[in-house]
PDB file of C-alpha atoms in Angstrom:
ATOM      1  CA  MET A  80      20.205 -10.977   5.676  1.00 79.00           C
ATOM      2  CA  LEU A  81      18.744  -9.720   2.295  1.00 90.00           C
ATOM      3  CA  ILE A  82      18.955 -11.859  -0.575  1.00 90.00           C
ATOM      4  CA  LYS A  83      20.173  -9.977  -3.865  1.00 86.00           C
ATOM      5  CA  PRO A  84      18.292 -10.329  -7.176  1.00 80.00           C
ATOM      6  CA  SER A  85      21.627 -11.669  -8.670  1.00 82.00           C
ATOM      7  CA  SER A  86      21.690 -14.788  -6.284  1.00 87.00           C
ATOM      8  CA  THR A  87      21.353 -18.130  -7.896  1.00 88.00           C
ATOM      9  CA  PHE A  88      19.899 -21.482  -6.744  1.00 93.00           C
ATOM     10  CA  ALA A  89      19.969 -24.978  -7.668  1.00 92.00           C
ATOM     11  CA  HIS A  90      16.166 -25.426  -7.442  1.00 95.00           C
ATOM     12  CA  PRO A  91      13.328 -23.423  -8.540  1.00 96.00           C
ATOM     13  CA  VAL A  92      12.614 -20.305  -6.862  1.00 96.00           C
ATOM     14  CA  LEU A  93       9.237 -18.133  -7.101  1.00 96.00           C
ATOM     15  CA  SER A  94      10.576 -14.586  -7.452  1.00 94.00           C
ATOM     16  CA  PRO A  95      10.262 -11.412  -9.628  1.00 90.00           C
ATOM     17  CA  GLN A  96      13.818 -12.071 -10.855  1.00 87.00           C
ATOM     18  CA  THR A  97      13.049 -15.566 -12.261  1.00 90.00           C
ATOM     19  CA  ASP A  98      10.773 -17.305 -14.410  1.00 91.00           C
ATOM     20  CA  ASP A  99      10.898 -20.599 -12.570  1.00 95.00           C
ATOM     21  CA  TYR A 100       7.150 -20.417 -11.813  1.00 95.00           C
ATOM     22  CA  GLY A 101       6.069 -18.741 -15.049  1.00 93.00           C
ATOM     23  CA  ASP A 102       3.666 -15.855 -14.377  1.00 93.00           C
ATOM     24  CA  ARG A 103       3.293 -16.534 -10.817  1.00 94.00           C
ATOM     25  CA  LEU A 104       3.681 -13.856  -8.260  1.00 95.00           C
ATOM     26  CA  PHE A 105       5.140 -13.458  -4.773  1.00 95.00           C
ATOM     27  CA  ASP A 106       5.713 -10.107  -3.158  1.00 94.00           C
ATOM     28  CA  ILE A 107       4.440  -7.718  -0.486  1.00 93.00           C
ATOM     29  CA  SER A 108       2.641  -4.633   0.007  1.00 92.00           C
ATOM     30  CA  LEU A 109       3.679  -2.080   2.609  1.00 92.00           C
ATOM     31  CA  GLU A 110       2.422   0.693   4.439  1.00 92.00           C
ATOM     32  CA  VAL A 111       4.727   2.697   6.389  1.00 90.00           C
ATOM     33  CA  GLU A 112       3.676   4.711   9.438  1.00 90.00           C
ATOM     34  CA  GLU A 113       6.408   6.875  11.045  1.00 85.00           C
ATOM     35  CA  ALA A 114       6.772   9.404  13.733  1.00 84.00           C
ATOM     36  CA  PRO A 115      10.200  10.872  12.836  1.00 73.00           C
ATOM     37  CA  GLU A 116      10.585  13.151  15.810  1.00 73.00           C
ATOM     38  CA  ALA A 117      10.269  10.139  18.226  1.00 75.00           C
ATOM     39  CA  GLY A 118      12.197   7.692  15.627  1.00 78.00           C
ATOM     40  CA  GLU A 119       9.584   5.047  15.743  1.00 88.00           C
ATOM     41  CA  VAL A 120       8.354   3.158  12.937  1.00 92.00           C
ATOM     42  CA  VAL A 121       5.395   0.833  12.173  1.00 94.00           C
ATOM     43  CA  LEU A 122       5.140  -1.265   9.099  1.00 94.00           C
ATOM     44  CA  LYS A 123       1.952  -2.906   8.112  1.00 94.00           C
ATOM     45  CA  GLY A 124       2.179  -5.542   5.118  1.00 93.00           C
ATOM     46  CA  LEU A 125       0.374  -8.104   3.272  1.00 93.00           C
ATOM     47  CA  CYS A 126       1.793 -10.950   1.416  1.00 93.00           C
ATOM     48  CA  ILE A 127       0.837 -11.632  -1.908  1.00 93.00           C
ATOM     49  CA  LEU A 128       1.181 -15.338  -3.189  1.00 95.00           C
ATOM     50  CA  ASP A 129      -0.861 -16.704  -6.302  1.00 93.00           C
ATOM     51  CA  ASP A 130       0.518 -20.174  -6.305  1.00 95.00           C
ATOM     52  CA  PRO A 131      -1.530 -22.552  -4.095  1.00 95.00           C
ATOM     53  CA  ALA A 132       1.450 -25.177  -3.765  1.00 95.00           C
ATOM     54  CA  PRO A 133       3.543 -22.908  -1.768  1.00 95.00           C
ATOM     55  CA  ARG A 134       0.555 -21.790   0.224  1.00 94.00           C
ATOM     56  CA  GLN A 135      -0.193 -25.297   1.121  1.00 95.00           C
ATOM     57  CA  LEU A 136       3.456 -25.601   2.300  1.00 96.00           C
ATOM     58  CA  ILE A 137       2.754 -22.680   4.718  1.00 95.00           C
ATOM     59  CA  GLY A 138      -0.554 -24.449   5.884  1.00 93.00           C
ATOM     60  CA  SER A 139       1.221 -27.622   6.620  1.00 95.00           C
ATOM     61  CA  GLY A 140       3.963 -26.177   8.510  1.00 95.00           C
ATOM     62  CA  GLN A 141       6.561 -27.295   5.863  1.00 96.00           C
ATOM     63  CA  ALA A 142       7.447 -23.655   5.020  1.00 97.00           C
ATOM     64  CA  THR A 143       8.098 -20.459   7.138  1.00 96.00           C
ATOM     65  CA  LEU A 144       6.802 -17.201   5.825  1.00 96.00           C
ATOM     66  CA  GLY A 145       8.934 -14.022   7.003  1.00 96.00           C
ATOM     67  CA  VAL A 146      10.105 -10.536   6.342  1.00 96.00           C
ATOM     68  CA  VAL A 147      13.686  -9.205   6.518  1.00 96.00           C
ATOM     69  CA  VAL A 148      14.167  -5.849   7.732  1.00 96.00           C
ATOM     70  CA  GLU A 149      17.651  -4.206   7.023  1.00 95.00           C
ATOM     71  CA  CYS A 150      19.043  -0.714   8.079  1.00 92.00           C
ATOM     72  CA  LEU A 151      22.677  -0.370   7.659  1.00 87.00           C
ATOM     73  CA  GLU A 152      23.001   2.879   9.025  1.00 83.00           C
ATOM     74  CA  THR A 153      21.785   1.474  12.563  1.00 89.00           C
ATOM     75  CA  TYR A 154      23.197  -2.068  12.022  1.00 92.00           C
ATOM     76  CA  PHE A 155      19.810  -3.268  12.381  1.00 94.00           C
ATOM     77  CA  GLN A 156      19.028  -6.554  10.707  1.00 95.00           C
ATOM     78  CA  ARG A 157      16.195  -9.147  11.738  1.00 95.00           C
ATOM     79  CA  PHE A 158      13.909 -11.900  10.429  1.00 95.00           C
ATOM     80  CA  PHE A 159      10.356 -11.744  11.652  1.00 96.00           C
ATOM     81  CA  MET A 160       8.030 -14.579  11.044  1.00 96.00           C
ATOM     82  CA  VAL A 161       4.751 -13.389   9.773  1.00 95.00           C
ATOM     83  CA  GLN A 162       1.393 -14.478   8.607  1.00 92.00           C
ATOM     84  CA  GLU A 163       0.303 -14.474   5.094  1.00 87.00           C
ATOM     85  CA  ASP A 164      -2.788 -12.566   5.573  1.00 88.00           C
ATOM     86  CA  GLY A 165      -1.176  -9.574   7.323  1.00 93.00           C
ATOM     87  CA  PHE A 166       1.507  -8.361   9.655  1.00 95.00           C
ATOM     88  CA  THR A 167       2.215  -5.479  11.828  1.00 96.00           C
ATOM     89  CA  LEU A 168       5.984  -4.836  12.694  1.00 96.00           C
ATOM     90  CA  GLN A 169       6.822  -1.998  15.410  1.00 94.00           C
ATOM     91  CA  PHE A 170      10.340  -0.441  15.798  1.00 94.00           C
ATOM     92  CA  GLY A 171      11.367   1.555  18.610  1.00 90.00           C
ATOM     93  CA  ALA A 172      13.313   4.746  18.719  1.00 87.00           C
ATOM     94  CA  GLY A 173      16.541   4.671  16.927  1.00 84.00           C
ATOM     95  CA  GLU A 174      16.056   1.169  15.537  1.00 91.00           C
ATOM     96  CA  LEU A 175      15.490   2.378  11.871  1.00 90.00           C
ATOM     97  CA  ARG A 176      17.102   5.637  10.481  1.00 84.00           C
ATOM     98  CA  GLY A 177      17.984   6.307   6.959  1.00 82.00           C
ATOM     99  CA  ARG A 178      17.476   3.668   4.003  1.00 84.00           C
ATOM    100  CA  VAL A 179      15.543   0.714   5.268  1.00 91.00           C
ATOM    101  CA  ALA A 180      15.054  -2.466   2.929  1.00 93.00           C
ATOM    102  CA  VAL A 181      12.380  -4.941   3.548  1.00 96.00           C
ATOM    103  CA  GLN A 182      12.095  -8.411   1.692  1.00 96.00           C
ATOM    104  CA  ALA A 183       9.784 -11.111   2.131  1.00 96.00           C
ATOM    105  CA  VAL A 184      11.057 -14.792   2.162  1.00 96.00           C
ATOM    106  CA  LEU A 185       9.511 -18.149   2.069  1.00 97.00           C
ATOM    107  CA  ALA A 186      11.732 -21.076   3.233  1.00 97.00           C
ATOM    108  CA  ALA A 187      11.304 -24.779   3.799  1.00 96.00           C
ATOM    109  CA  SER A 188      11.102 -25.529   7.498  1.00 96.00           C
ATOM    110  CA  GLU A 189      12.005 -28.969   7.358  1.00 95.00           C
ATOM    111  CA  ASP A 190      14.199 -31.531   5.470  1.00 96.00           C
ATOM    112  CA  GLY A 191      12.521 -33.383   2.479  1.00 95.00           C
ATOM    113  CA  VAL A 192      10.099 -30.643   1.331  1.00 95.00           C
ATOM    114  CA  GLN A 193       8.706 -31.446  -2.142  1.00 95.00           C
ATOM    115  CA  LEU A 194       8.008 -28.657  -4.542  1.00 96.00           C
ATOM    116  CA  GLU A 195       4.734 -29.646  -6.387  1.00 94.00           C
ATOM    117  CA  SER A 196       3.507 -26.692  -8.002  1.00 95.00           C
ATOM    118  CA  LYS A 197       2.178 -27.154 -11.816  1.00 94.00           C
ATOM    119  CA  PHE A 198       3.590 -23.892 -12.545  1.00 95.00           C
ATOM    120  CA  ILE A 199       7.262 -24.966 -12.080  1.00 95.00           C
ATOM    121  CA  ALA A 200       9.351 -24.473 -15.581  1.00 93.00           C
ATOM    122  CA  ALA A 201       9.488 -28.180 -16.955  1.00 91.00           C
ATOM    123  CA  ASP A 202      13.384 -27.978 -17.212  1.00 91.00           C
ATOM    124  CA  TYR A 203      13.747 -28.530 -13.541  1.00 94.00           C
ATOM    125  CA  PRO A 204      14.250 -32.208 -13.033  1.00 93.00           C
ATOM    126  CA  PRO A 205      12.521 -34.064 -10.026  1.00 92.00           C
ATOM    127  CA  ASN A 206      15.747 -34.244  -7.951  1.00 92.00           C
ATOM    128  CA  THR A 207      15.779 -30.418  -7.905  1.00 94.00           C
ATOM    129  CA  ARG A 208      12.364 -29.919  -6.504  1.00 94.00           C
ATOM    130  CA  ARG A 209      13.400 -31.702  -2.948  1.00 95.00           C
ATOM    131  CA  LEU A 210      14.506 -29.205  -0.429  1.00 96.00           C
ATOM    132  CA  GLU A 211      16.168 -29.145   2.771  1.00 96.00           C
ATOM    133  CA  SER A 212      15.474 -26.997   5.835  1.00 95.00           C
ATOM    134  CA  GLY A 213      16.368 -23.460   5.322  1.00 94.00           C
ATOM    135  CA  ASP A 214      16.232 -23.646   1.463  1.00 96.00           C
ATOM    136  CA  VAL A 215      14.521 -20.714  -0.122  1.00 96.00           C
ATOM    137  CA  ILE A 216      11.023 -21.297  -1.903  1.00 97.00           C
ATOM    138  CA  ALA A 217      10.174 -17.749  -2.778  1.00 96.00           C
ATOM    139  CA  LEU A 218      11.546 -14.383  -2.597  1.00 96.00           C
ATOM    140  CA  SER A 219       9.619 -10.688  -2.821  1.00 95.00           C
ATOM    141  CA  ALA A 220      11.380  -7.895  -4.391  1.00 93.00           C
ATOM    142  CA  ILE A 221      13.424  -5.634  -2.120  1.00 93.00           C
ATOM    143  CA  HIS A 222      11.216  -2.743  -0.926  1.00 92.00           C
ATOM    144  CA  THR A 223      12.870   0.377   0.437  1.00 87.00           C
ATOM    145  CA  PHE A 224      11.905   3.416   2.263  1.00 87.00           C
ATOM    146  CA  GLU A 225      13.659   6.247   4.086  1.00 83.00           C
ATOM    147  CA  ALA A 226      13.256   6.358   7.976  1.00 85.00           C
ATOM    148  CA  GLY A 227      14.215   9.610  10.027  1.00 78.00           C
ATOM    149  CA  LEU A 228      14.161  13.185   9.949  1.00 73.00           C
ATOM    150  CA  ASP A 229      16.699  13.917   7.145  1.00 76.00           C
ATOM    151  CA  LYS A 230      14.049  13.462   4.309  1.00 74.00           C
ATOM    152  CA  LEU A 231      11.855  16.227   5.903  1.00 73.00           C
ATOM    153  CA  LEU A 232      14.411  19.013   6.347  1.00 76.00           C
ATOM    154  CA  PRO A 233      14.238  21.822   3.847  1.00 79.00           C
ATOM    155  CA  MET A 234      16.893  21.762   1.192  1.00 82.00           C
ATOM    156  CA  GLU A 235      17.912  25.395   2.155  1.00 82.00           C
ATOM    157  CA  SER A 236      18.963  23.988   5.420  1.00 84.00           C
ATOM    158  CA  ILE A 237      21.980  22.251   4.045  1.00 90.00           C
ATOM    159  CA  PHE A 238      23.443  25.476   2.522  1.00 91.00           C
ATOM    160  CA  HIS A 239      25.663  28.287   4.226  1.00 91.00           C
ATOM    161  CA  LEU A 240      26.356  31.524   2.317  1.00 91.00           C
ATOM    162  CA  VAL A 241      29.419  33.118   2.833  1.00 93.00           C
ATOM    163  CA  ALA A 242      30.868  36.498   1.756  1.00 93.00           C
ATOM    164  CA  SER A 243      34.293  36.153   0.142  1.00 93.00           C
ATOM    165  CA  GLU A 244      36.448  38.704  -1.290  1.00 93.00           C
ATOM    166  CA  ASP A 245      38.123  36.239  -3.400  1.00 93.00           C
ATOM    167  CA  VAL A 246      34.958  35.559  -5.524  1.00 92.00           C
ATOM    168  CA  ALA A 247      34.099  37.822  -8.412  1.00 93.00           C
ATOM    169  CA  ASP A 248      30.901  39.768  -8.028  1.00 91.00           C
ATOM    170  CA  GLY A 249      27.953  38.200  -9.857  1.00 89.00           C
ATOM    171  CA  ILE A 250      29.097  34.604  -9.520  1.00 92.00           C
ATOM    172  CA  PHE A 251      29.044  32.071  -6.775  1.00 93.00           C
ATOM    173  CA  GLN A 252      31.674  29.168  -5.918  1.00 95.00           C
ATOM    174  CA  VAL A 253      30.429  25.864  -4.273  1.00 95.00           C
ATOM    175  CA  GLY A 254      32.385  24.090  -1.350  1.00 94.00           C
ATOM    176  CA  LEU A 255      31.411  20.501  -0.473  1.00 95.00           C
ATOM    177  CA  ASP A 256      34.109  19.670   2.271  1.00 93.00           C
ATOM    178  CA  THR A 257      31.918  21.081   5.277  1.00 92.00           C
ATOM    179  CA  GLU A 258      29.004  19.678   6.871  1.00 91.00           C
ATOM    180  CA  ALA A 259      26.746  22.447   4.907  1.00 92.00           C
ATOM    181  CA  ILE A 260      27.289  23.174   1.378  1.00 94.00           C
ATOM    182  CA  ARG A 261      29.226  26.546   1.190  1.00 94.00           C
ATOM    183  CA  LEU A 262      28.019  28.935  -1.320  1.00 94.00           C
ATOM    184  CA  GLU A 263      30.808  31.732  -1.534  1.00 95.00           C
ATOM    185  CA  VAL A 264      29.907  35.009  -3.209  1.00 93.00           C
ATOM    186  CA  HIS A 265      31.314  38.461  -3.363  1.00 94.00           C
ATOM    187  CA  PRO A 266      30.326  40.732  -0.388  1.00 92.00           C
ATOM    188  CA  ASP A 267      28.296  42.884  -2.336  1.00 92.00           C
ATOM    189  CA  LEU A 268      26.145  40.061  -3.643  1.00 91.00           C
ATOM    190  CA  TYR A 269      26.036  38.487  -0.219  1.00 90.00           C
ATOM    191  CA  ARG A 270      24.243  41.495   0.940  1.00 89.00           C
ATOM    192  CA  THR A 271      21.803  41.581  -1.871  1.00 89.00           C
ATOM    193  CA  ILE A 272      20.984  37.592  -1.477  1.00 87.00           C
ATOM    194  CA  TYR A 273      20.771  38.176   2.357  1.00 82.00           C
ATOM    195  CA  GLY A 274      18.370  40.869   1.928  1.00 82.00           C
ATOM    196  CA  ILE A 275      15.885  38.952  -0.345  1.00 82.00           C
ATOM    197  CA  ARG A 276      15.915  35.760   1.709  1.00 73.00           C
ATOM    198  CA  GLY A 277      13.381  36.953   4.040  1.00 69.00           C
ATOM    199  CA  THR A 278      11.207  38.457   1.447  1.00 73.00           C
ATOM    200  CA  SER A 279       8.691  37.162  -1.140  1.00 67.00           C
ATOM    201  CA  LEU A 280      11.652  37.292  -3.579  1.00 71.00           C
ATOM    202  CA  ARG A 281      13.192  34.347  -1.782  1.00 75.00           C
ATOM    203  CA  ASP A 282      11.967  31.948  -4.543  1.00 73.00           C
ATOM    204  CA  ILE A 283      14.349  33.330  -7.066  1.00 79.00           C
ATOM    205  CA  LEU A 284      17.252  31.750  -5.174  1.00 79.00           C
ATOM    206  CA  LEU A 285      15.881  28.371  -5.617  1.00 77.00           C
ATOM    207  CA  SER A 286      16.431  28.362  -9.614  1.00 80.00           C
ATOM    208  CA  SER A 287      19.397  31.003  -9.572  1.00 85.00           C
ATOM    209  CA  LEU A 288      21.475  29.643  -6.847  1.00 88.00           C
ATOM    210  CA  PHE A 289      20.188  26.339  -5.113  1.00 89.00           C
ATOM    211  CA  LEU A 290      19.461  24.373  -8.421  1.00 91.00           C
ATOM    212  CA  PRO A 291      22.873  24.600  -9.583  1.00 93.00           C
ATOM    213  CA  ALA A 292      24.427  23.999  -6.481  1.00 93.00           C
ATOM    214  CA  VAL A 293      22.211  20.874  -5.803  1.00 94.00           C
ATOM    215  CA  MET A 294      23.306  19.554  -9.450  1.00 94.00           C
ATOM    216  CA  ASN A 295      27.048  20.181  -8.393  1.00 94.00           C
ATOM    217  CA  ALA A 296      26.274  17.979  -5.113  1.00 95.00           C
ATOM    218  CA  LEU A 297      24.586  15.233  -6.985  1.00 95.00           C
ATOM    219  CA  ASP A 298      27.583  15.171  -9.465  1.00 95.00           C
ATOM    220  CA  ALA A 299      30.084  14.762  -6.504  1.00 94.00           C
ATOM    221  CA  MET A 300      27.828  12.072  -5.011  1.00 94.00           C
ATOM    222  CA  ARG A 301      28.257   9.927  -8.033  1.00 92.00           C
ATOM    223  CA  SER A 302      31.826   9.921  -7.390  1.00 89.00           C
ATOM    224  CA  GLY A 303      31.879   9.548  -3.766  1.00 88.00           C
ATOM    225  CA  GLY A 304      34.045  10.735  -0.821  1.00 89.00           C
ATOM    226  CA  TYR A 305      31.390  13.011   0.906  1.00 91.00           C
ATOM    227  CA  GLU A 306      29.415  10.382   2.740  1.00 88.00           C
ATOM    228  CA  GLY A 307      30.387  11.785   6.112  1.00 84.00           C
ATOM    229  CA  GLN A 308      28.966  15.257   5.376  1.00 90.00           C
ATOM    230  CA  ARG A 309      25.640  16.438   6.764  1.00 88.00           C
ATOM    231  CA  TRP A 310      24.501  17.623   3.355  1.00 93.00           C
ATOM    232  CA  HIS A 311      25.317  14.305   1.671  1.00 92.00           C
ATOM    233  CA  ARG A 312      23.017  12.575   4.367  1.00 87.00           C
ATOM    234  CA  VAL A 313      19.998  14.881   3.775  1.00 89.00           C
ATOM    235  CA  ILE A 314      20.293  14.694  -0.119  1.00 92.00           C
ATOM    236  CA  GLU A 315      20.608  11.083  -0.032  1.00 89.00           C
ATOM    237  CA  ALA A 316      17.597  10.895   2.196  1.00 86.00           C
ATOM    238  CA  ARG A 317      15.701  13.225  -0.076  1.00 88.00           C
ATOM    239  CA  CYS A 318      16.877  11.172  -3.063  1.00 89.00           C
ATOM    240  CA  SER A 319      15.718   7.923  -1.443  1.00 84.00           C
ATOM    241  CA  ASN A 320      12.338   9.297  -0.510  1.00 82.00           C
ATOM    242  CA  GLU A 321      11.820  10.692  -4.039  1.00 85.00           C
ATOM    243  CA  GLY A 322      12.798   7.765  -5.930  1.00 85.00           C
ATOM    244  CA  VAL A 323      15.951   9.689  -7.431  1.00 90.00           C
ATOM    245  CA  ILE A 324      18.661   7.076  -8.095  1.00 90.00           C
ATOM    246  CA  VAL A 325      22.163   8.871  -8.188  1.00 92.00           C
ATOM    247  CA  ASP A 326      24.465   7.072 -10.569  1.00 92.00           C
ATOM    248  CA  ASP A 327      26.434   7.797 -14.015  1.00 91.00           C
ATOM    249  CA  ASN A 328      22.894   7.911 -15.799  1.00 92.00           C
ATOM    250  CA  THR A 329      21.474  10.640 -13.531  1.00 92.00           C
ATOM    251  CA  ASP A 330      19.880  13.609 -15.466  1.00 94.00           C
ATOM    252  CA  LEU A 331      21.406  16.053 -12.923  1.00 94.00           C
ATOM    253  CA  ALA A 332      19.219  19.108 -14.019  1.00 93.00           C
ATOM    254  CA  LEU A 333      15.816  17.071 -13.849  1.00 94.00           C
ATOM    255  CA  SER A 334      16.866  15.273 -10.334  1.00 94.00           C
ATOM    256  CA  ALA A 335      17.862  18.503  -8.719  1.00 92.00           C
ATOM    257  CA  GLN A 336      14.488  20.063  -9.847  1.00 91.00           C
ATOM    258  CA  ARG A 337      12.637  17.047  -8.428  1.00 91.00           C
ATOM    259  CA  LEU A 338      14.423  17.648  -4.986  1.00 91.00           C
ATOM    260  CA  LEU A 339      13.623  21.312  -4.920  1.00 89.00           C
ATOM    261  CA  ASP A 340       9.952  20.649  -5.840  1.00 85.00           C
ATOM    262  CA  GLY A 341      10.037  22.393  -9.253  1.00 85.00           C
ATOM    263  CA  PRO A 342      11.697  25.855  -8.629  1.00 83.00           C
ATOM    264  CA  LEU A 343      10.602  27.404 -12.102  1.00 81.00           C
ATOM    265  CA  GLY A 344       7.008  26.560 -10.973  1.00 78.00           C
ATOM    266  CA  LEU A 345       7.416  28.494  -7.629  1.00 69.00           C
ATOM    267  CA  LEU A 346       8.934  31.490  -9.601  1.00 66.00           C
ATOM    268  CA  ARG A 347       5.933  31.507 -11.964  1.00 67.00           C
ATOM    269  CA  GLY A 348       3.561  31.534  -9.036  1.00 64.00           C
ATOM    270  CA  MET A 349       5.450  34.402  -7.404  1.00 63.00           C
ATOM    271  CA  PHE A 350       5.099  36.541 -10.282  1.00 63.00           C
ATOM    272  CA  ARG A 351       1.392  35.739 -10.646  1.00 62.00           C
ATOM    273  CA  GLU A 352       1.005  36.815  -6.879  1.00 54.00           C
ATOM    274  CA  GLY A 353       2.690  40.242  -8.072  1.00 49.00           C
ATOM    275  CA  ASP A 354       0.232  40.814 -10.853  1.00 52.00           C
ATOM    276  CA  GLU A 355      -2.802  40.386  -8.670  1.00 51.00           C
TER     277      GLU A 355
END
């Protein structure tokens, strides 16, 4: 399982979250190759370890280097032993879908392993530098990526335009309790919107209709309760892929614009085409 940054240890651990080893570094670089239609993923990685003492432990067999891969949506969680100079991990159809977390771990592989790095903080007494089998020596940051098709779906695919006599003409109402986000408009406005969706004027809808609707959805996601809806899964996947964090500090307007690829820029381009 993943080891959270908030975890504490009675011995020094080389990690981005601690200064136990001063400015020494332990991390991984990852390259993700994906065939979303087939559900297959290939992870290629390289471990970065700039302290010679832990590296000697790996070479002598006293420490084991591995990578934890966790995908909660598919209940996948596994530890892979890897080589420091590079690794390739292949995942079959359906094993990884949604948010995937990856963390490198270096752990003692036998009892009595002695930590002898000269970079260990002086306030760790000698008795804390002797490890038992399984004790963590180093932890990387937790790296994440989004697997599957959801992140590739166009945002327009999660909206459902509905004509309703109960909505005043010129405005729209947002409904979030269905698989797709319902955009309810007056029948007269419905006919207008439906008429331009297949024309060069369709980009107008991104800033006038979809942008405030996405802001509304992001606001609802902060409170929770919609996780089972398809629109939630798609927006969550897009947020993960775009590095958008949805919490109480989220700038809704900016985040919605990122998810819609800057709708005002598309609008400007549309009018430029009309001038030519």
